[in-house]
XYZ file of C-alpha atoms in Angstrom:
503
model
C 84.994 61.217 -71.216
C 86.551 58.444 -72.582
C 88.450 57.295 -69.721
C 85.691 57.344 -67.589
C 83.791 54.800 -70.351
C 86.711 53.115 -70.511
C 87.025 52.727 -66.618
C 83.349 51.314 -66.166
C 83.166 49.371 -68.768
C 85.893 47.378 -67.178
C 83.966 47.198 -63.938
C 81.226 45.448 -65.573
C 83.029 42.825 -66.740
C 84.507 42.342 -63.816
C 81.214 41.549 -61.907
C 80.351 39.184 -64.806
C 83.916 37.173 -64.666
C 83.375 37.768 -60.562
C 79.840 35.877 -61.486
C 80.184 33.344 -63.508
C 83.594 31.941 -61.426
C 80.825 31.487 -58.728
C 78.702 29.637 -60.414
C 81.359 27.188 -61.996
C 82.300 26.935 -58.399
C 79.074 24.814 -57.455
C 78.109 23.345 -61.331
C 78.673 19.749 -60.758
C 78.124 19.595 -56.787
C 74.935 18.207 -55.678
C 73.372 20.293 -52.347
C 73.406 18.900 -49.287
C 70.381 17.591 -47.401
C 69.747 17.510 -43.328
C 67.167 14.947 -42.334
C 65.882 15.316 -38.345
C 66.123 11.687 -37.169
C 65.644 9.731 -34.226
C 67.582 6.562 -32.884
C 65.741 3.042 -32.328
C 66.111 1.928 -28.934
C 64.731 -1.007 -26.769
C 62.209 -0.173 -24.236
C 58.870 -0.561 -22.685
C 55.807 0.479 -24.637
C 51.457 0.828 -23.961
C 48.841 0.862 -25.704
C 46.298 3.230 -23.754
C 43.061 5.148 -24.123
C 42.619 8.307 -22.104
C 40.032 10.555 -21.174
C 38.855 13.422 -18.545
C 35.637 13.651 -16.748
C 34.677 15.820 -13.631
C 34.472 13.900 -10.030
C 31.608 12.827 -8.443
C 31.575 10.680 -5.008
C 30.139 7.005 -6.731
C 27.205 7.125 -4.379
C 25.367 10.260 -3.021
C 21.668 10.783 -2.287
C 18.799 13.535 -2.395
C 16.960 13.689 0.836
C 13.496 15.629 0.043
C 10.549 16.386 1.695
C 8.017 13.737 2.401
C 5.247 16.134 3.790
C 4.722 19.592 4.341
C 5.603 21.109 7.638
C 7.731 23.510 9.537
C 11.706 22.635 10.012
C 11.737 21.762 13.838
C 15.592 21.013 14.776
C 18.113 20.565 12.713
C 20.822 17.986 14.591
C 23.908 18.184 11.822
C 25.317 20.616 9.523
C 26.893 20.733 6.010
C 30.352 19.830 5.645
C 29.329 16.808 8.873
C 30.143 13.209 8.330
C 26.749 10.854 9.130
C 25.868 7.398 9.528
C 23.090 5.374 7.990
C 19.872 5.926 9.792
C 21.147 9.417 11.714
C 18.448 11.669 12.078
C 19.833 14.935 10.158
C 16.862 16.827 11.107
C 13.204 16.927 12.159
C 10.503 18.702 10.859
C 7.272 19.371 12.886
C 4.975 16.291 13.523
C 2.485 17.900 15.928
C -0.811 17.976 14.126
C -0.091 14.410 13.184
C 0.834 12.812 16.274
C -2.735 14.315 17.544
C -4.319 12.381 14.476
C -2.430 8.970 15.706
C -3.670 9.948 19.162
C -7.241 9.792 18.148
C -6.726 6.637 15.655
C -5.691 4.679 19.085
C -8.227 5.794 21.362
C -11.059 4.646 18.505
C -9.184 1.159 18.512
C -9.464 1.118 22.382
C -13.184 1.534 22.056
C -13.637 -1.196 18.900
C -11.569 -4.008 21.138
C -13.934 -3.365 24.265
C -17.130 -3.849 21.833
C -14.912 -6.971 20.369
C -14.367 -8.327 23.249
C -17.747 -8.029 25.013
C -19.221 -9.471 21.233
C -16.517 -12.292 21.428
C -17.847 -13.665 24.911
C -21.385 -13.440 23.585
C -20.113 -15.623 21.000
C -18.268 -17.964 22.402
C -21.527 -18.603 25.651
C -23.465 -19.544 22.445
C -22.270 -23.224 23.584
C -23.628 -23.801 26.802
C -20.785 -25.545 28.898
C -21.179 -27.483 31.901
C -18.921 -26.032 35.113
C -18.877 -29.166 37.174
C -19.908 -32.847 36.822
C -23.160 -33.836 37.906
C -26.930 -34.791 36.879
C -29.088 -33.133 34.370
C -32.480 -31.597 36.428
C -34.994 -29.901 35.712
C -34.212 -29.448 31.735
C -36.244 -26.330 30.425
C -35.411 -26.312 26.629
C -35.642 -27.844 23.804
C -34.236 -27.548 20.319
C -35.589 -24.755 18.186
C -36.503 -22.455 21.538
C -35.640 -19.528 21.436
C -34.033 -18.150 25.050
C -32.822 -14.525 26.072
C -29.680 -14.217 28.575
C -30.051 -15.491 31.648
C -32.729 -17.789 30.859
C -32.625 -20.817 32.752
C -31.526 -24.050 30.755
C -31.837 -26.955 33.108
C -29.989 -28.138 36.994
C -26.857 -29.878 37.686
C -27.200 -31.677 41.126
C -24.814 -33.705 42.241
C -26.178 -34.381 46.138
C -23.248 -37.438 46.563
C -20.285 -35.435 45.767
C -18.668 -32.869 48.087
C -15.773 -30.776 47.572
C -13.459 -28.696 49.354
C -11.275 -25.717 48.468
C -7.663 -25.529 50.006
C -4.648 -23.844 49.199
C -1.530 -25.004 47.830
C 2.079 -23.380 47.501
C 2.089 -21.498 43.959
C 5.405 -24.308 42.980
C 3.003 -27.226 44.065
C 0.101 -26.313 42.455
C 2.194 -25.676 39.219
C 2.755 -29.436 39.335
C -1.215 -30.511 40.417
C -3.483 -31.577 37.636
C -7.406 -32.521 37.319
C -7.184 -35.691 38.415
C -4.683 -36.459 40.590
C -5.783 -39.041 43.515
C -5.784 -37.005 46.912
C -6.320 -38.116 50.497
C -8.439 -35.754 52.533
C -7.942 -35.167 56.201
C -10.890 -34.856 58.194
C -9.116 -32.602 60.975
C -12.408 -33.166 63.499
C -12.170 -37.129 63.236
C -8.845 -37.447 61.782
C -10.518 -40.047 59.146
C -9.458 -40.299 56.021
C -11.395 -40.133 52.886
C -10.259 -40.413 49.152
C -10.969 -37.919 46.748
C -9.451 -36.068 43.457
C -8.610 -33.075 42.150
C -11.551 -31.423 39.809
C -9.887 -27.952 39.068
C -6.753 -25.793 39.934
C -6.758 -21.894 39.599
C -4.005 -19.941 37.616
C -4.980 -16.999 39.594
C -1.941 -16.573 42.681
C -2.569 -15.082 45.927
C 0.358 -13.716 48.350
C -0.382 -14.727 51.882
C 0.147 -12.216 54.987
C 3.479 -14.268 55.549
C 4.709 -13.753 52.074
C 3.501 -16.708 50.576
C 2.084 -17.197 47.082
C 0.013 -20.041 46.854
C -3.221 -20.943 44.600
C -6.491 -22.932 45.374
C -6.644 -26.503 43.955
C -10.325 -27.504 44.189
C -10.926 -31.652 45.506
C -14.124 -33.630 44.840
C -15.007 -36.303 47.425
C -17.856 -38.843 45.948
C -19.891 -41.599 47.647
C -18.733 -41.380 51.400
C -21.038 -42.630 53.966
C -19.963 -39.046 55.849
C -21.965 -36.217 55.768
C -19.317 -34.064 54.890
C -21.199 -30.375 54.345
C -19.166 -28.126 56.753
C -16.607 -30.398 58.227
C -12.988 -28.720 57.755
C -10.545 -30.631 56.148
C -7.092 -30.297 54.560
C -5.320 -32.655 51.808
C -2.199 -34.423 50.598
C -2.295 -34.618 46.353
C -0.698 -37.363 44.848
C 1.599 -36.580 41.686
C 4.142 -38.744 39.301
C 6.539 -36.039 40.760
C 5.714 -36.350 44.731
C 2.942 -35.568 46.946
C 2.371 -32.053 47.999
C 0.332 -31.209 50.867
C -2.237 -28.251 51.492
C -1.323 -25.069 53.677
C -4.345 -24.422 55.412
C -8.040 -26.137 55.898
C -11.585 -25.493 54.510
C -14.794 -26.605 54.803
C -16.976 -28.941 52.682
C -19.403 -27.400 50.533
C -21.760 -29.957 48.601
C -21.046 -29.890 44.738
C -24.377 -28.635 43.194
C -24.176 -26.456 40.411
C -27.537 -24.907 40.403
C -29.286 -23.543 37.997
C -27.615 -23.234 34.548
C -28.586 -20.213 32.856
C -28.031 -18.446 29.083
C -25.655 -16.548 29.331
C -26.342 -14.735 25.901
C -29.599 -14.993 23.535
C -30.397 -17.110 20.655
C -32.138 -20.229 18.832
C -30.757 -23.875 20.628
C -29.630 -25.257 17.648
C -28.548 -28.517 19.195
C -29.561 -30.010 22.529
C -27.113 -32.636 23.746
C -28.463 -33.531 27.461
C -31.819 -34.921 28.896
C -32.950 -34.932 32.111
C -31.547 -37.450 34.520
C -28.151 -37.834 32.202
C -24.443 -37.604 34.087
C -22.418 -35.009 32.713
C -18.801 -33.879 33.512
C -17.357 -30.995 33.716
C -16.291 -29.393 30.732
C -19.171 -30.964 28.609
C -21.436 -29.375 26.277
C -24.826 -28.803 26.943
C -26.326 -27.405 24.444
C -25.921 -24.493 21.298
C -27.128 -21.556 20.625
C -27.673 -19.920 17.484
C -27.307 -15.902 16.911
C -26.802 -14.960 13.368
C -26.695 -11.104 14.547
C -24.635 -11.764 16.774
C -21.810 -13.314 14.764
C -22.154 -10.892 11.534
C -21.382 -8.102 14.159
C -18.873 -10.005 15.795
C -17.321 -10.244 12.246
C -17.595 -7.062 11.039
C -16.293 -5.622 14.152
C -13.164 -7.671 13.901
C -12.363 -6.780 10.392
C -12.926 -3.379 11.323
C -10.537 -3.656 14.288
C -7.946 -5.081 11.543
C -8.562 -2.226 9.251
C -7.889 0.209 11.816
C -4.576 -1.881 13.213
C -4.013 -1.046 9.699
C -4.448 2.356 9.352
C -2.507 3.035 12.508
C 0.359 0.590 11.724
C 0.378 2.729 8.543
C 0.434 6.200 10.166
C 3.021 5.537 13.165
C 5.443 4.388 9.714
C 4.449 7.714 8.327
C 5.802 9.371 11.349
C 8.855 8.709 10.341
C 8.705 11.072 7.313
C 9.077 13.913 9.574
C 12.374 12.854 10.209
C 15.152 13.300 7.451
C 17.143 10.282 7.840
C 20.962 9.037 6.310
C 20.519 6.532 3.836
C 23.594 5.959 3.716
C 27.167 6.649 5.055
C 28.679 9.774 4.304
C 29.550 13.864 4.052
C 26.844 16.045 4.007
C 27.660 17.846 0.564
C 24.761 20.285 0.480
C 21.702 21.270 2.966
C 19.093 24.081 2.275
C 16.979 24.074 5.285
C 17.294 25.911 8.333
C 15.322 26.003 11.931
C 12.081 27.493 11.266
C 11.489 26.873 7.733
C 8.677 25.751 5.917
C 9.064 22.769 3.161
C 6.718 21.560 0.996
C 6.663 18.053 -0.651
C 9.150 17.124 -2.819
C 11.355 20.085 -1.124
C 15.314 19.287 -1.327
C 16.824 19.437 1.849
C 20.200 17.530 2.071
C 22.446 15.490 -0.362
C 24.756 12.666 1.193
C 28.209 11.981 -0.332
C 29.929 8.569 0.259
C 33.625 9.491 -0.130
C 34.931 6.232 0.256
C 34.778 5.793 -3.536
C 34.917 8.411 -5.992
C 34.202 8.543 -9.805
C 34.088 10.459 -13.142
C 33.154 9.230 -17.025
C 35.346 9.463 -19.788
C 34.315 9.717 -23.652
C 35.936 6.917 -25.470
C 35.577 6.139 -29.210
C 33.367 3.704 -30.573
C 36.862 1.985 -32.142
C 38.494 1.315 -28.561
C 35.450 0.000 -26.578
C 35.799 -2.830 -27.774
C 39.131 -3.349 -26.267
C 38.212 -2.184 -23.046
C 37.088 -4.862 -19.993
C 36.789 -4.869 -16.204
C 40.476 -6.001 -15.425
C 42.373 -3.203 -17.451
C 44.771 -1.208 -15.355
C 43.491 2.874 -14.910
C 45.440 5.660 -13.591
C 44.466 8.296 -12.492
C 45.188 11.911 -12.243
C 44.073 14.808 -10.541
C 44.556 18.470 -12.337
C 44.496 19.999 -9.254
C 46.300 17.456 -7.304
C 50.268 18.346 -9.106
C 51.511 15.255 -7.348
C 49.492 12.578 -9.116
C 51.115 12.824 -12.418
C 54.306 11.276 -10.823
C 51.988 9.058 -8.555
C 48.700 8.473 -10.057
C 45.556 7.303 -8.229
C 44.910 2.948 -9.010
C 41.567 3.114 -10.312
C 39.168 0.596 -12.246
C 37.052 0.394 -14.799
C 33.286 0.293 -12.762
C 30.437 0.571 -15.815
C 31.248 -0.357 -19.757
C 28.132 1.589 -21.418
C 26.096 -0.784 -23.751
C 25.121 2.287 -25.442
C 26.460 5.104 -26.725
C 26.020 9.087 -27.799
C 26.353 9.669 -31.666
C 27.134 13.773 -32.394
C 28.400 14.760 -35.647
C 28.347 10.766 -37.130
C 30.910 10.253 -33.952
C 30.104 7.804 -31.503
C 31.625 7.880 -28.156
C 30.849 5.798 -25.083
C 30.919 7.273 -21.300
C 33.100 4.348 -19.388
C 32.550 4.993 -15.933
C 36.008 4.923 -13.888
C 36.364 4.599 -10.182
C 38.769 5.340 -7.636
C 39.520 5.283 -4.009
C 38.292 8.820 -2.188
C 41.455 10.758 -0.767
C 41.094 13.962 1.599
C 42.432 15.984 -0.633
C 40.019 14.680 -3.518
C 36.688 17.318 -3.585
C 33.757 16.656 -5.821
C 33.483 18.272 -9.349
C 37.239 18.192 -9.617
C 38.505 17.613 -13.313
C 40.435 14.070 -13.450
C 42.153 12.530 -15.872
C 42.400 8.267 -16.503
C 44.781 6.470 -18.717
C 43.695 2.892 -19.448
C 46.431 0.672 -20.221
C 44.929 -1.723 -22.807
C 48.398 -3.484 -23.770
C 52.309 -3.484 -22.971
C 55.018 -4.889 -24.227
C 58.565 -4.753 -22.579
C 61.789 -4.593 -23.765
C 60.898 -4.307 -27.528
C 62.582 -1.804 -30.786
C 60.395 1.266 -30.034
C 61.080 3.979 -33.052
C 58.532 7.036 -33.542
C 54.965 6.713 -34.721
C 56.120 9.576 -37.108
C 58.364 7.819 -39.128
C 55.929 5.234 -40.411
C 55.217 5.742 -43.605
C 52.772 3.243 -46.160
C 53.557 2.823 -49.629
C 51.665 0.344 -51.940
C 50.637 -0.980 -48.493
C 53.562 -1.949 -46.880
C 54.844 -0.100 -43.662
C 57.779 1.835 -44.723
C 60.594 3.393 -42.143
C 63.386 5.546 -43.816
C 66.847 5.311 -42.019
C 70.136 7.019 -42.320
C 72.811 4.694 -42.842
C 76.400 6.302 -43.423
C 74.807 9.671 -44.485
C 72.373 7.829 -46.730
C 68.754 7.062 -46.808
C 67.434 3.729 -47.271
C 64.077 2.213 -47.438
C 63.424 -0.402 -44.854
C 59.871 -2.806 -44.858
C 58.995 -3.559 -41.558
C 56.660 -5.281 -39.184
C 55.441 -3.027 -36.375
C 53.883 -4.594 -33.245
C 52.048 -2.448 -30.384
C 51.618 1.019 -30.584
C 51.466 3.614 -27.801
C 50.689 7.484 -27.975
C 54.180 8.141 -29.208
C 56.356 5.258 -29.781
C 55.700 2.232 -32.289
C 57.286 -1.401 -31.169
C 59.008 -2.785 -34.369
C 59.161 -6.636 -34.630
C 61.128 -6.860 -37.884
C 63.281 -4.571 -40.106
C 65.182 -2.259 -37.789
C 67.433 -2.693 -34.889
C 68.006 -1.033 -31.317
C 70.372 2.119 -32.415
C 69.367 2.484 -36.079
C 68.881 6.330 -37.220
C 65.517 6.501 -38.413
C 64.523 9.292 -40.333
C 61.102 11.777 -39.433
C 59.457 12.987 -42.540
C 58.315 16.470 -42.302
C 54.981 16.999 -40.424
C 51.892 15.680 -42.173
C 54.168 13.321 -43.984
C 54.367 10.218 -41.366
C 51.633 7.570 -40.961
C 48.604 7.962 -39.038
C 47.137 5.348 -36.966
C 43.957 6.809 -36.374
């Protein structure tokens, strides 16, 4: 019993001497501490703002309904590339073209009673149709005369005048007035004469002539002249042009001058025994009636021109036209359907440019403008994070969305459409808002701010040291350092939550 006492007590103190030789091993020797560091190096560095948004082509348009009807033919598909001003499709216009049929054929009517009221109003001044002498004058002003009541005689027993026919090219070139010299073919005597009137109207000959009659007035011949046949040479600044056939003399008497439509003689401007010439006024009528209805028909001529000019545009809503260039991106009708107003029937996608918005905070808008550089990537679309899309900055919000006492604004960005680009895919956008190249770039991390100075902890020959410094841009990552560390330093990262935050 003793021994075995003795024997364990001896093992006891052996663990303490084992023990305390340990721990005056290490009195004396401070521990040693591993920092994780990262060298300083020269290098490129950007200041972006990023952001994601879903794709949308930068111009598309709703085509709806703008009537009610039944789809007729459909003429392109979903998925089909248009033009601006294609027809897509065309609904029914039956009933309607029947109502524009109808809206013509009253306008037909309304321009016959306008024109028949419009000649009434116009023989309310009583013209004379030759030259002559005033006979027999049966009015006076204030009388009242009905159509074809007789106003007065134009006589002119002197005067003769004969009718002959002229090649359409030479009668284009006669006027009232030119001198002619008149052939009589009997006697071969000449007598002088001019022209009183040329007709527009043309008339093609049996030999395929076109020629038009050119009226001459012969005045104070000793000749009796009724009935003899005669031709004529007219006399022009551009040449003399001579008749094609021969007529007879008729004597130039007017006859009886009658009203041609019915009213008060307002003004009388002849008396019996007076010369007039052709073209003159005789006298004018007044018709009150008649002009109100000549008025009131015209503006209700214009108002239907109006109504129709309005309708044949209207036509056009039965057609669902491109506004614009581009895919067809979605189409609901089909042959046979009926729409109502306001119905959606196709959306059009211009490609060529497409776009998506990005929230950024109310602290970088500020630094954002039209000429930044964007790039673009795709999620979808693995390739474009080693070759991003160029983009560009298209809309800078004046106003932004507040959630949560955060304020971001939507910046609109834009870039070209690819064929492998489909709308409502997820893209991302970097906007470079500064760079600076070839600078000291060290970890954002490993700022630190004490008593307001920017602080950077390096390891210099296995010690730490305390280094001010000025820091220039910074990017997501990396920090450019102006002043108080060099390219190849060991600076030191504090542990997480430790380093300075930017934001």
């Amino acid at each position: 019993m003793k021994d075995f006492l003795k024997k364990k007590w001896v093992k006891v103190v052996v663990t303490i001497l084992i023990v305390v030789g340990i721990g005056m091993f290490f009195v004396g020797k401070e521990p040693e501490v591993s920092y994780r560091t990262s060298e300083a190096f020269r290098g490129n560095i950007s200041a972006s703002v990023t952001g994601s948004g879903t794709i949308k082509a930068s111009e598309a348009r709703n085509e709806i309904s703008k009537v009610s009807s039944t789809v007729e033919e459909i003429f392109f598909k979903e998925g089909d590339y248009v033009e601006k001003g294609a027809v897509i499709a065309k609904l029914d216009s039956s009933d309607y073209e029947m109502n524009i049929k109808s809206q013509r054929n009253a306008i037909k009517q309304l321009e016959l009673n306008k024109a028949n009221l419009d000649r009434q109003v116009k023989n309310l001044k009583i013209v004379s149709p030759t030259s002559g002498y005033i006979d027999n004058l049966s009015v006076a002003e204030g009388m009242y005369v009905v159509t074809n009541s007789s106003i007065c005689n134009i006589s002119s027993s002197k005067k003769y005048e004969v009718k002959l026919q002229f090649s359409a090219a030479a009668a284009g070139k006669i006027q009232v007035g030119n001198a002619a010299r008149v052939l009589l073919t009997s006697s071969l005597n000449y007598v002088d004469g001019a022209v009183s009137f040329v007709s527009d109207k043309h008339t093609t000959l049996q030999s395929g002539a076109t020629v038009a009659e050119v009226t001459i007035e012969v005045a104070d011949t000793s000749y009796i002249l009724s009935g003899i046949l005669a031709n004529a040479e007219v006399i022009t600044p551009t040449g003399t042009y001579k008749s094609v056939n021969e007529a007879p003399f008729v004597s130039n008497n007017a006859g009886n001058i009658k009203a041609e439509t019915s009213g008060t003689i307002s003004k009388l401007y002849v008396k019996n025994g007076q010369y007039v010439k052709s073209g003159d006024v005789l006298a004018e009528l007044v018709n009150n009636d008649l002009t109100t209805s000549a008025q009131t028909t015209a503006l209700n001529l214009q108002n239907l021109y109006d109504q129709l000019s309005y309708a044949e545009d209207k036509l056009d809503d039965y057609k669902v036209i491109a506004p614009i260039n581009g895919i067809i991106t979605a189409q609901t009708m089909k042959v046979g359907d009926m729409v109502t107003l306001g119905t959606l029937l196709s959306t059009i996608s211009n490609k060529e440019e497409m776009e998506f918005k990005i929230p950024v905070d109310e602290l970088d808008i500020a630094r954002l403008d039209y000429d930044k550089q964007v790039n673009v990537t795709v999620d979808a679309l693995g390739y474009t994070q080693d070759t991003p899309f160029a983009g560009k900055i298209s809309k800078l919000p004046l106003e932004g969305n507040t959630t949560g006492g955060v304020t971001d604004y939507y910046v609109t960005i834009a870039f070209p459409g690819q064929d492998d680009v489909r709308i409502s895919m997820n893209a991302d956008a970097e906007i470079i808002i500064d760079e600076r190249n070839d600078v000291v770039c060290i970890p954002v991390e490993a700022l630190e701010k004490e008593n307001g100075e920017m602080i950077v902890y390096v390891l210099k020959d296995g010690v730490k040291e305390a280094r001010t410094v000025t820091t220039g841009l910074k990017g997501l990552s990396y920090v450019e350092i102006v002043e108080g560390i060099e390219a190849g330093e060991e600076v030191i990262i504090p542990e997480q939550g430790k380093g300075f935050n930017f934001l």
